[in-house]
Every structure is written in structure tokens, then in C-alpha cells.
Short mmCIF file of C-alpha atoms in Angstrom, two decimals:
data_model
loop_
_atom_site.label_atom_id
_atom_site.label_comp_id
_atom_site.label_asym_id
_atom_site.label_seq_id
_atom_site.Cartn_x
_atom_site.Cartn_y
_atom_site.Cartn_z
CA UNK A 1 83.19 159.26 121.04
CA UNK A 2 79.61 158.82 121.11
CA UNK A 3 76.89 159.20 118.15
CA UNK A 4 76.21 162.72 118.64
CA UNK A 5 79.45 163.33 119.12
CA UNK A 6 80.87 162.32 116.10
CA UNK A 7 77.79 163.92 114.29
CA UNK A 8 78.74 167.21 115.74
CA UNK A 9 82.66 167.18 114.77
CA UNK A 10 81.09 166.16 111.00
CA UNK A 11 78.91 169.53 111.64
CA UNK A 12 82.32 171.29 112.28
CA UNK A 13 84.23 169.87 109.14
CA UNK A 14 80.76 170.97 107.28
CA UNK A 15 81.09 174.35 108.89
CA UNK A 16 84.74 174.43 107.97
CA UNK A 17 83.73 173.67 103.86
CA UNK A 18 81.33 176.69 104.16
CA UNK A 19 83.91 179.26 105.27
CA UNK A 20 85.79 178.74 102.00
CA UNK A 21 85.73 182.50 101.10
CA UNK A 22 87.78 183.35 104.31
CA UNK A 23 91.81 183.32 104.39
CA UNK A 24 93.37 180.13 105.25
CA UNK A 25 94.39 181.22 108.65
CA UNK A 26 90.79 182.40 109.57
CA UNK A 27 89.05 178.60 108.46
CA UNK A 28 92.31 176.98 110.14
CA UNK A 29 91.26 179.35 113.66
CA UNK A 30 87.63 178.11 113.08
CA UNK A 31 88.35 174.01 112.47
CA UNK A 32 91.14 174.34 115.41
CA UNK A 33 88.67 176.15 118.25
CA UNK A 34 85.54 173.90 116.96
CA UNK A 35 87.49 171.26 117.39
CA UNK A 36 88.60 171.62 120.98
CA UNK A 37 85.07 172.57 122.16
CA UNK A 38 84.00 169.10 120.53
CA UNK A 39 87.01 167.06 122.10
CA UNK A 40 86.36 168.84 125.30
CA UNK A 41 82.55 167.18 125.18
CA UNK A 42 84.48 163.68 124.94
CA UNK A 43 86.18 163.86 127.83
CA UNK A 44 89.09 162.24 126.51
CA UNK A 45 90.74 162.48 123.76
CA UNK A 46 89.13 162.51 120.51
CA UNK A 47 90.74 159.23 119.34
CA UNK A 48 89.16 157.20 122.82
CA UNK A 49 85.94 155.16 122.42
CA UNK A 50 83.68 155.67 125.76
CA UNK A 51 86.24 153.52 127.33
CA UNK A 52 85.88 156.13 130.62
CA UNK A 53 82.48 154.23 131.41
CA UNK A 54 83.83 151.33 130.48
CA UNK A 55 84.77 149.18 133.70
CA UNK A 56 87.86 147.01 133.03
CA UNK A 57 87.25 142.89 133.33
CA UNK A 58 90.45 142.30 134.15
CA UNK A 59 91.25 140.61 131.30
CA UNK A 60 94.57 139.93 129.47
CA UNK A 61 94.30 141.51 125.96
CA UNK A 62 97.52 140.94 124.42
CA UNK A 63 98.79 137.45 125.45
CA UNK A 64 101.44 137.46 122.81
CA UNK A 65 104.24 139.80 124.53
CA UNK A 66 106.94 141.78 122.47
CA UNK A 67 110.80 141.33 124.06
CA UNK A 68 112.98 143.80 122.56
CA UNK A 69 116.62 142.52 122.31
CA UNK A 70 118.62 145.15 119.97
CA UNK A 71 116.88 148.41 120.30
CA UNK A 72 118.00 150.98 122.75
CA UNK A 73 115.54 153.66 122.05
CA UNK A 74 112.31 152.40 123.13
CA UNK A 75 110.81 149.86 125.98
CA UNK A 76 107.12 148.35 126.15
CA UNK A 77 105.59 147.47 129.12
CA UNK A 78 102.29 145.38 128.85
CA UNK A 79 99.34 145.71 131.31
CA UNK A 80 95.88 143.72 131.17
CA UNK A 81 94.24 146.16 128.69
CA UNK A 82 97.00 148.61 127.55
CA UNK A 83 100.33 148.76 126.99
CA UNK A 84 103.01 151.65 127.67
CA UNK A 85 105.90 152.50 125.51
CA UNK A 86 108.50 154.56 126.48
CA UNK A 87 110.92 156.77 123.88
CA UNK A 88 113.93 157.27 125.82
CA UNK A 89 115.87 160.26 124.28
CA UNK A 90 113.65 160.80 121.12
CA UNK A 91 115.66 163.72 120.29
CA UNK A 92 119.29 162.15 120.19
CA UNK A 93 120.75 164.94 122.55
CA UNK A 94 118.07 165.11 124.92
CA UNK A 95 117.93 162.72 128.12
CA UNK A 96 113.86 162.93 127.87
CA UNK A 97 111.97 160.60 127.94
CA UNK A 98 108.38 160.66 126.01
CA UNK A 99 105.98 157.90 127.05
CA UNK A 100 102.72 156.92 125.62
CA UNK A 101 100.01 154.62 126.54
CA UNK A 102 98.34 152.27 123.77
CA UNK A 103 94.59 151.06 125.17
CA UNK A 104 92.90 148.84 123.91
CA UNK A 105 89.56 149.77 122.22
CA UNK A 106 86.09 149.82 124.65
CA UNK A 107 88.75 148.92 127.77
CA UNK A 108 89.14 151.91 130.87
CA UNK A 109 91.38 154.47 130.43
CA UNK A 110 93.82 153.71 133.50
CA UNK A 111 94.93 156.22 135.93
CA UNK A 112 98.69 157.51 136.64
CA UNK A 113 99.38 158.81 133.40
CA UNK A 114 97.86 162.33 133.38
CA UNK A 115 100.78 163.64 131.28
CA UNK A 116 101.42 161.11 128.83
CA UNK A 117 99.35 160.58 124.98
CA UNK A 118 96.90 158.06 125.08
CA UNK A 119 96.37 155.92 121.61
CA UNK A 120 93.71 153.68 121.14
CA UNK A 121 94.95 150.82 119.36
CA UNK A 122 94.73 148.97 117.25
CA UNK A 123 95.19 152.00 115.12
CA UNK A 124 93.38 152.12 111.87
CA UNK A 125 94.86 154.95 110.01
CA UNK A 126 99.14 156.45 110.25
CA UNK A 127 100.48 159.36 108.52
CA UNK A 128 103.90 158.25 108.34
CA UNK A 129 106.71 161.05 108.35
CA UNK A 130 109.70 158.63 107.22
CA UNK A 131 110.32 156.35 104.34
CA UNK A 132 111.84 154.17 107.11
CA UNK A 133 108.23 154.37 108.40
CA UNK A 134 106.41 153.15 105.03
CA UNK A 135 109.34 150.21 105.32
CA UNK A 136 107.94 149.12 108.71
CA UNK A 137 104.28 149.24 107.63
CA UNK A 138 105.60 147.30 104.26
CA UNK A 139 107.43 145.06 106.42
CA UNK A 140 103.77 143.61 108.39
CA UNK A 141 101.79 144.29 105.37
CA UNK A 142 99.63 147.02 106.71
CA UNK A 143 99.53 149.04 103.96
CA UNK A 144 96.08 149.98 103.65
CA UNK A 145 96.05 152.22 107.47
CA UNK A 146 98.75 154.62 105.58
CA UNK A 147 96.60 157.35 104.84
CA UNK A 148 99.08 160.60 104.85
CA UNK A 149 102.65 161.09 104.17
CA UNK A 150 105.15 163.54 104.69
CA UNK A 151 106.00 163.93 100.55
CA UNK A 152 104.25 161.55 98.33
CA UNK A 153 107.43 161.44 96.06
CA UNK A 154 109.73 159.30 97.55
CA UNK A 155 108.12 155.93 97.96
CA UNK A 156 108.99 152.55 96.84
CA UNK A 157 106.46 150.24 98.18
CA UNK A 158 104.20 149.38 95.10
CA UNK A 159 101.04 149.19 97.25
CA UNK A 160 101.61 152.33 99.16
CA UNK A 161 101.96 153.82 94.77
CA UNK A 162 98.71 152.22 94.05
CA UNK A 163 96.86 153.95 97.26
CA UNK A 164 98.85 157.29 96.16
CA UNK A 165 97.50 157.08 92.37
CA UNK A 166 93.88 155.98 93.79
CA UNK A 167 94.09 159.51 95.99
CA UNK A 168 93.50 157.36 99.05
CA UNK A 169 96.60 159.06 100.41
CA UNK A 170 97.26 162.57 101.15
CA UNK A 171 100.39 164.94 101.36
CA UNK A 172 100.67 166.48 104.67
CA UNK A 173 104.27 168.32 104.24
CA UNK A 174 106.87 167.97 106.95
CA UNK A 175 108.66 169.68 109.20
CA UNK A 176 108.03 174.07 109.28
CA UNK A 177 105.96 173.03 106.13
CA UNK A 178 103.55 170.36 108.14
CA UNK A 179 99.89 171.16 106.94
CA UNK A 180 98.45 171.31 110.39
CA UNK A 181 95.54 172.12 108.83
CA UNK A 182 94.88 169.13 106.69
CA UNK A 183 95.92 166.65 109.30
CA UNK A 184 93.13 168.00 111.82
CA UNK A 185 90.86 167.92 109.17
CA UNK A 186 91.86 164.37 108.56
CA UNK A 187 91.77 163.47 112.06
CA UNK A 188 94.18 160.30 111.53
CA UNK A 189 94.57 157.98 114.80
CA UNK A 190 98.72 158.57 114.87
CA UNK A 191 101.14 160.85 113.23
CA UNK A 192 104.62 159.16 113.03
CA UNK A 193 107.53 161.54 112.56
CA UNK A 194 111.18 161.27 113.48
CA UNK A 195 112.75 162.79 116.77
CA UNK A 196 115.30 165.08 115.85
CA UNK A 197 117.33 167.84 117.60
CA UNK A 198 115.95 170.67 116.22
CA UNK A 199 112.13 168.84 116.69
CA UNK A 200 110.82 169.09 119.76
CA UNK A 201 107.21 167.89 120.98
CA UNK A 202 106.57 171.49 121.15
CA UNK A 203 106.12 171.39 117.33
CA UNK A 204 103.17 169.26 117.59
CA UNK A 205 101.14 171.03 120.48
CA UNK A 206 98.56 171.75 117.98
CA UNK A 207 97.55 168.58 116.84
CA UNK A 208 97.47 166.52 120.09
CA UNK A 209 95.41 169.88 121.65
CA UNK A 210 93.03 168.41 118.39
CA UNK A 211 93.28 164.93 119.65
CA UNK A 212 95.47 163.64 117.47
CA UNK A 213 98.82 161.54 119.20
CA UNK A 214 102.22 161.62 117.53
CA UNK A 215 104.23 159.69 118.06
CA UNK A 216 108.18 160.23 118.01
CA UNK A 217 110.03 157.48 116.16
CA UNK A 218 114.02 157.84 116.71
CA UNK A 219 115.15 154.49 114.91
CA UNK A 220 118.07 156.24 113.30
CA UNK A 221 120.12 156.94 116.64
CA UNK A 222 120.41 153.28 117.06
CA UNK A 223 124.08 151.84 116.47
CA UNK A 224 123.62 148.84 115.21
CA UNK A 225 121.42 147.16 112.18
CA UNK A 226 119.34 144.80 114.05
CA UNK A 227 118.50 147.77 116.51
CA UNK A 228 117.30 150.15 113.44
CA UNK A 229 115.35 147.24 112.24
CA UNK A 230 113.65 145.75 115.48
CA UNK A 231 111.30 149.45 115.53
CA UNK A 232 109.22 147.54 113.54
CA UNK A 233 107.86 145.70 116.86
CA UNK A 234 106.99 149.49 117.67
CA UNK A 235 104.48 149.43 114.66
CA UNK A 236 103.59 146.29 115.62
CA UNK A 237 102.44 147.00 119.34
CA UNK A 238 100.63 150.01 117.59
CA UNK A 239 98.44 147.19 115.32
CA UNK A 240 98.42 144.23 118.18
CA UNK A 241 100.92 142.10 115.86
CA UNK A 242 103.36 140.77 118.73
CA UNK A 243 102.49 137.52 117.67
CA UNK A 244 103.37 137.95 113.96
CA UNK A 245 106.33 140.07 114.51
CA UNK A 246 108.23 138.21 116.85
CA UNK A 247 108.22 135.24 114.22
CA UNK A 248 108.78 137.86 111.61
CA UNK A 249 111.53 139.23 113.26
CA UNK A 250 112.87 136.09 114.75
CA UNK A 251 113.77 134.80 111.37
CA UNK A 252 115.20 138.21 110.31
CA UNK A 253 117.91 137.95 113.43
CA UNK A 254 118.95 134.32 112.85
CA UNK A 255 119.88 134.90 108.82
CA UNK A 256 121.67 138.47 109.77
CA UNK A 257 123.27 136.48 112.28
CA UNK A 258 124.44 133.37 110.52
CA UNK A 259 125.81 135.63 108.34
CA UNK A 260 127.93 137.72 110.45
CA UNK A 261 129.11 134.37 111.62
CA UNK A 262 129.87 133.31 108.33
CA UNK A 263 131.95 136.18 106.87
CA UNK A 264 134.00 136.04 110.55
CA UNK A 265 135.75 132.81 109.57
CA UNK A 266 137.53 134.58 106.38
CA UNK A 267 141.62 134.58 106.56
CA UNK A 268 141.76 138.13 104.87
CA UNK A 269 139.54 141.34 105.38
CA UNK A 270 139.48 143.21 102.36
CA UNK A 271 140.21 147.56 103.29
CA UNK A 272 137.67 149.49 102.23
CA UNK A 273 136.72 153.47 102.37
CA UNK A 274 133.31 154.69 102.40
CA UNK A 275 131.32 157.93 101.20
CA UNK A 276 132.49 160.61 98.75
CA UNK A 277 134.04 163.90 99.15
CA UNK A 278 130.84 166.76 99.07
CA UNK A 279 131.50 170.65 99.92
CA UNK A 280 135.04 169.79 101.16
CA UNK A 281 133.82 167.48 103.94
CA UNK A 282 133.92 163.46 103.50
CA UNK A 283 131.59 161.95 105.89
CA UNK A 284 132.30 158.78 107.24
CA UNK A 285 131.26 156.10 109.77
CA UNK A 286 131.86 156.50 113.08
CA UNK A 287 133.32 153.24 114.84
CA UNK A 288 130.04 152.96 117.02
CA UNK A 289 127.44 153.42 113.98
CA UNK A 290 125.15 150.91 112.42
CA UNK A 291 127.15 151.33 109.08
CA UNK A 292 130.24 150.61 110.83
CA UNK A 293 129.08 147.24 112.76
CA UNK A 294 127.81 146.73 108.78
CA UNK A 295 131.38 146.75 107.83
CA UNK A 296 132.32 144.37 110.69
CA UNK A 297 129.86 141.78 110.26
CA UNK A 298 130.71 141.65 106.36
CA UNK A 299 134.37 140.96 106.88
CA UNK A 300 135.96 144.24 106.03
CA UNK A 301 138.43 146.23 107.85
CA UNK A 302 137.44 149.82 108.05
CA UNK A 303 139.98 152.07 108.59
CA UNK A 304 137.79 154.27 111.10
CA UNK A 305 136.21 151.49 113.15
CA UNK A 306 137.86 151.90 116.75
CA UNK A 307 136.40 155.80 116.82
CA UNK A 308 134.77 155.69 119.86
CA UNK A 309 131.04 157.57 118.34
CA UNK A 310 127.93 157.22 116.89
CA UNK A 311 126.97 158.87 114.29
CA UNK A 312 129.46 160.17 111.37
CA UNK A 313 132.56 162.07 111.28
CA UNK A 314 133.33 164.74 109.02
CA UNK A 315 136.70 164.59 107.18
CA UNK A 316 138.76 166.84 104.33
CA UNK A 317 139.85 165.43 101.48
CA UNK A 318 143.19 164.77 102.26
CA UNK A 319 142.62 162.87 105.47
CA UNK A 320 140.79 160.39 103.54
CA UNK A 321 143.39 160.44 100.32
CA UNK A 322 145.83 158.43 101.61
CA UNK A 323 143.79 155.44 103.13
CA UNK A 324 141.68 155.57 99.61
CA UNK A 325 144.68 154.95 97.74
CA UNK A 326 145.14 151.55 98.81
CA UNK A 327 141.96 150.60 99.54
CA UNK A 328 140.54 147.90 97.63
CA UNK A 329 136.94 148.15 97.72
CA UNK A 330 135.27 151.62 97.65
CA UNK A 331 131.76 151.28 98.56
CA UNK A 332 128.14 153.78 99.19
CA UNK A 333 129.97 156.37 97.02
CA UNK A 334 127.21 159.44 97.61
CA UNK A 335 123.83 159.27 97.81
CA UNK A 336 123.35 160.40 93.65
CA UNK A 337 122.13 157.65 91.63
CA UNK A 338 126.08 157.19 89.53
CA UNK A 339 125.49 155.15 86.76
CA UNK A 340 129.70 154.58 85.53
CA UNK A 341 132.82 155.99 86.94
CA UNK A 342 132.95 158.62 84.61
CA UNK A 343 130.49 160.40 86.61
CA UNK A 344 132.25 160.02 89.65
CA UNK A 345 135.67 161.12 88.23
CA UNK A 346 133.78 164.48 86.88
CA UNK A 347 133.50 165.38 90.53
CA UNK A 348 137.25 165.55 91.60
CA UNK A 349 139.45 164.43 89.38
CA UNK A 350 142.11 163.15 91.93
CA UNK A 351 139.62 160.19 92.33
CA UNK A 352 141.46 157.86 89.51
CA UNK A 353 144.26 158.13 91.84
CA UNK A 354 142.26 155.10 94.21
CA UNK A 355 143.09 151.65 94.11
CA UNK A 356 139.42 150.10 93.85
CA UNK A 357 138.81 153.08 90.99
CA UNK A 358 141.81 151.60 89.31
CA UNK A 359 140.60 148.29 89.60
CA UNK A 360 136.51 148.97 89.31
CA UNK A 361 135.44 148.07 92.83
CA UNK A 362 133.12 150.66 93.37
CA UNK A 363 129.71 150.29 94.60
CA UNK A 364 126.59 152.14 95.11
CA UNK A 365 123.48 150.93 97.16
CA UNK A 366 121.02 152.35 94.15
CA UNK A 367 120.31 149.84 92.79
CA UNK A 368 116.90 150.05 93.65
CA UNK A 369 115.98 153.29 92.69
CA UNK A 370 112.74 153.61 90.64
CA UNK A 371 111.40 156.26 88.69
CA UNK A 372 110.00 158.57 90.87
CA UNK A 373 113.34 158.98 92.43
CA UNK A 374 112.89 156.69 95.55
CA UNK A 375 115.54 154.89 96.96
CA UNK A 376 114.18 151.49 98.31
CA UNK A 377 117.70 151.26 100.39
CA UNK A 378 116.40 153.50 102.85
CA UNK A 379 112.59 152.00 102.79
CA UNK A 380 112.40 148.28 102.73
CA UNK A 381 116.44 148.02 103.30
CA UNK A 382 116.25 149.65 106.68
CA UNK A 383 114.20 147.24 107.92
CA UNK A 384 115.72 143.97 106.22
CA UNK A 385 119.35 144.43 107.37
CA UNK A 386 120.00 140.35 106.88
CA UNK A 387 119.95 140.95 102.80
CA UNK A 388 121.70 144.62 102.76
CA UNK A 389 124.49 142.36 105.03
CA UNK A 390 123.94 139.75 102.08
CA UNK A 391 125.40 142.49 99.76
CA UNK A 392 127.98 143.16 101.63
CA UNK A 393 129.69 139.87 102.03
CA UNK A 394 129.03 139.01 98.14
CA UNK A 395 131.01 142.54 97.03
CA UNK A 396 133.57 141.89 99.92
CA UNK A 397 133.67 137.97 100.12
CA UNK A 398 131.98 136.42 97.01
CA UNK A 399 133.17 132.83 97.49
CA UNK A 400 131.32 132.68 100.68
CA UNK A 401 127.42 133.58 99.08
CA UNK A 402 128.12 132.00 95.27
CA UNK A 403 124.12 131.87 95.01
CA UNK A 404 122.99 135.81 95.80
CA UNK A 405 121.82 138.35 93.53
CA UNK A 406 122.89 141.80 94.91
CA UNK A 407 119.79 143.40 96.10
CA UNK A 408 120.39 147.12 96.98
CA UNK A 409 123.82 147.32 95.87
CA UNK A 410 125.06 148.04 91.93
CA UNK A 411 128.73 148.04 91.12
CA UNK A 412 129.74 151.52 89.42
CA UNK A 413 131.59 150.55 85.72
#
């Protein structure tokens, strides 16, 4: 965007502060119709440098080259100055495919991709939608482009705290309660939210008519830990980090795989059950989930591991009864914080009836919950799935990790 075009989108937002005695709908019309007339000046979109006039050298930008090994959801192709990453199925259900091209600042805009989102990268400021999101940022230690998050609650990463409490970083709501509004008025250079089934790119047709990409991160439908964890080469592409993430990474797969190797050579698998009973349905693990292939590369043996799905499976009470009562380790019992068994026995009282109650095997991956409520499991523990398998193999198979200090995971007394 040139000089005068940047002063003339700060004319809008100052146009925007001086309609502050109109309803909220009739400043969000204004900002949102300003807006396009100054995007439409740009000729691309609002996030591209005059890279149109900009004749390509030729050169390679991005010698370091990402190879993705466990993911299923998403492929990068690399090009001399831009890079295209496809999301195949971002919506679990759906067989599309949503592709978006990352160019490199003050390079051409290449033809051939009329209907795809263009980010210039690297990009210097994310609202993340996902605490799995603020784990990947964590993860490279790129903090400081966060600048908006879905709820500003549930966060564990003590940097991302510190921006929150220095009101560098703004609340932008999420899903029917996304502040459209604020976001266009922030004008970040990516929104990252999760693909869902009942989110479709629909949902964000006013924000990329403002210029402003988002991008659909679908991490969760992988079925398997390393493939949840290797999104963070996504992130990466988006900052030009190849070269620090495959290292990053590389180091990550080798530990999570010596240990699976590791807790393969035991003589005896110790049963276990998983989840807790909540509005008569007990969810657990299908065979073909990343929680399952958990269980397998601990050592245990999980009574629902040859279902052929992804994804959970939703159980009564008494279909799970009689494999709890011999089981003898009972582990992830609900996502509330349980601090003894008492707690757990005030739910259903039929629960003392289990062998690992009996005998106190019980654990909970809380143990890194702080005091705003966050659950660092599901931040920095999605995208570190050598130490959450750590855990695992010191509840299930002590003798084999006599050195480790349980991490995410707190036995229930």
C-alpha cells in the first residue's frame, strides 16, 4: 500500500472515531464500505506491499524447505518468491480444499490463483482463535506478533499474560460472537481460527472483503500426536522459520519416537479406561485417534483400540462398567480440575466399584492448570507430544523413565 494510501485508511479509522454518537451497526457500515473503497485503490489486497509493480528477479527466497512427514491436513509447495499451502478438508466432513498463497514482501504477486487468499509474509501481527494456536506461536517464540485472541482468559504462556496485562492484546470474541468490527479496525495481517463443521469460510466473507486473510487451521482432525504437533511448520512457513523448525521439530520426533520404542519392549501392558461418565454418555477414544495411538505408544492396552474411527465414541455407563472394573489404571478422568477422589466419587457413586479407584491409579492431565483457569495441556502440550508421551509411560511403566517429573499429568488421591 502506498503513502497516501495508508494515510487515507488512517483518515477512515479517524472518520470512524468521529461517528461515535451513531449505533454500532451504523459506524461498523461506515468503517466496512470506507474500507473497501480504500482496498479497492490498492489493487490488491490491503495486506500486499506494491508488489504488482514489482517485477520478480527470479530469485529463491526461502532456501530452507519445510517436508511435512505426519500431518495429513495441509501440504506446502514452495516457488521462487511465494509459497502455497493447501488445507485439504478444513472442515473435517468436507472434501474442500482451501488454498492460500504466502508472498514474500516487495516480490510480484503471481498469476493462476485468482480465487485463492494471498498473505504477505512474513506476517507481523496473528489473532489466534485456539489455545493450540498460542502453543505453536509459544513453541518458535513469536510471541510478540500475537496481537488478538479469541478470549483472553484461557492462556498459559507467561509472555502472551504479560502482553495481555500491558493491553498490547485485544479480545476479538469467537465464533457468532467474533467482533468483526474490532478486527477490521485492527487490520491484523492473519486471523487463525479452527475449521469446524458448522464453520464455513462463509463466516469470514467480511473480513477478507476488508483485506484481512484467515486462515483455517484444522490440527485437531489429525490421528496421530506427531501429526497434531507438526502444524507448527504451518506457523512457521507463515514467519519464514523452515530453517528453525525443521531442527525444532526434528528433535521433537526422535525423543517421541525413542520413546514409543522404548515402552514397546515391556512384557506386560497394563488395561486402562479413559474419560468419565457426563450426561449419561462416556466418551472415549476411537481406535484411529491421536489419544488412542497415545495409549499405544505408552504401552497400554486399551480396550477400544481396534475401532476402526477417528474421533471419539460415545458410550452409556454400563458399556464402560464392566471393562472399568478391572482396569488397572484409570487415566484423563474429565476435563474439571479434581483435586482427590472424593470429588470424583460425588459424581456417581458406582465409581468405587473400579479397580484403579480401589487401588488409587487415577490420573488427571491438570496438572498444569494456573489461576486464570487455563489448562497448559491443551496449549504448550499439544504441541510437545514427546513429554505428554513421557507421562504416559512413567504412570503406565515407571521402571522404564526412573528420572521424569510428570509434566501435565497429576495423580487423583
Amino acid at each position: 500500500m502506498t503513502q497516501k494510501q495508508k494515510t487515507s485508511f488512517q483518515e477512515v479509522r479517524y472518520d470512524y472515531a468521529r461517528l461515535s454518537h451513531f449505533s454500532k451497526t451504523a459506524r461498523f457500515a461506515a468503517l466496512f464500505f470506507a474500507t473497501l473503497l480504500v482496498l479497492t485503490s490498492c489493487g490488491t489486497s490491503s495486506n500486499l506491499t506494491e508488489s504488482a509493480e514489482t517485477a520478480s528477479s527470479g530469485k529463491d527466497y526461502f532456501s530452507e524447505k519445510i517436508q511435512i512427514h505426519h500431518a495429513k491436513g495441509f501440504t506446502i509447495e514452495y516457488h521462487d518468491n511465494y509459497k502455497v499451502i493447501n488445507i485439504l478438508s478444513p472442515f473435517e466432513k468436507s472434501t474442500d480444499t482451501a488454498k492460500y498463497v504466502l508472498l514474500q514482501r516487495g516480490t510480484k504477486k503471481p498469476k493462476g490463483y485468482a480465487n485463492s487468499q494471498f498473505i504477505e509474509i512474513p506476517i507481523r501481527s496473528l489473532v489466534a482463535m485456539s489455545s493450540m494456536h498460542v502453543g505453536l506461536v509459544g513453541l518458535l517464540g513469536e510471541e510478540k506478533i500475537v496481537t488478538g485472541l479469541g478470549n483472553l482468559k484461557y492462556v498459559s504462556n507467561p509472555e502472551i499474560i504479560k502482553q495481555i496485562e500491558a493491553g498490547k492484546i485485544a479480545e476479538v470474541g469467537k465464533d457468532q460472537g467474533l467482533n468483526e468490527e474490532k478486527l477490521i479496525t485492527m487490520h491484523p495481517d492473519l486471523v487463525m481460527t479452527t475449521g469446524s463443521p458448522v464453520s464455513k469460510m462463509e463466516r469470514y466473507t467480511t473480513l477478507n472483503a476488508a483485506g484481512i486473510p484467515v486462515l483455517i487451521n484444522s490440527e485437531w482432525v489429525e490421528t496421530t500426536p506427531l501429526g497434531r504437533a507438526e502444524w507448527v511448520k504451518l506457523l512457521a512457513a507463515l514467519l519464514n522459520r523452515e530453517d528453525f523448525v525443521n531442527k525444532k521439530f526434528a528433535k521433537m520426533e526422535e525423543e517421541y519416537k525413542r520413546l514409543a520404542v522404548l515402552s514397546q519392549k515391556v512384557k506386560t501392558k497394563p488395561s486402562i479406561i479413559t474419560g468419565m461418565n457426563s450426561k449419561d454418555s462416556w466418551f472415549v477414544p476411537n481406535g484411529n485417534s491421536y489419544m488412542a495411538q497415545f495409549f499405544r505408544d505408552s504401552g497400554a492396552d486399551y480396550h477400544w483400540n481396534n475401532t476402526k474411527a477417528t474421533g471419539s465414541l460415545a458410550l452409556n455407563f454400563e458399556a464402560v462398567y464392566p471393562i472399568a472394573l478391572t482396569a488397572d489404571y484409570w487415566l484423563n478422568v474429565g476435563i474439571s480440575n479434581y483435586d482427590n477422589k472424593k470429588e470424583i466419587l460425588a459424581k456417581d457413586p458406582r465409581y468405587t466399584d473400579f479397580k484403579a479407584y480401589k487401588s488409587g491409579q487415577i490420573y488427571s492431565y491438570n496438572k498444569r492448570v494456573n489461576n486464570r483457569g487455563s489448562n497448559d495441556y491443551w496449549e504448550s502440550g499439544a504441541v510437545n507430544p514427546q513429554i505428554v508421551l513421557a507421562d504416559l509411560i512413567k504412570i503406565l511403566h515407571p521402571e522404564l523413565l526412573p528420572e521424569h517429573e510428570l509434566v501435565y499429568y497429576k495423580q487423583v488421591k
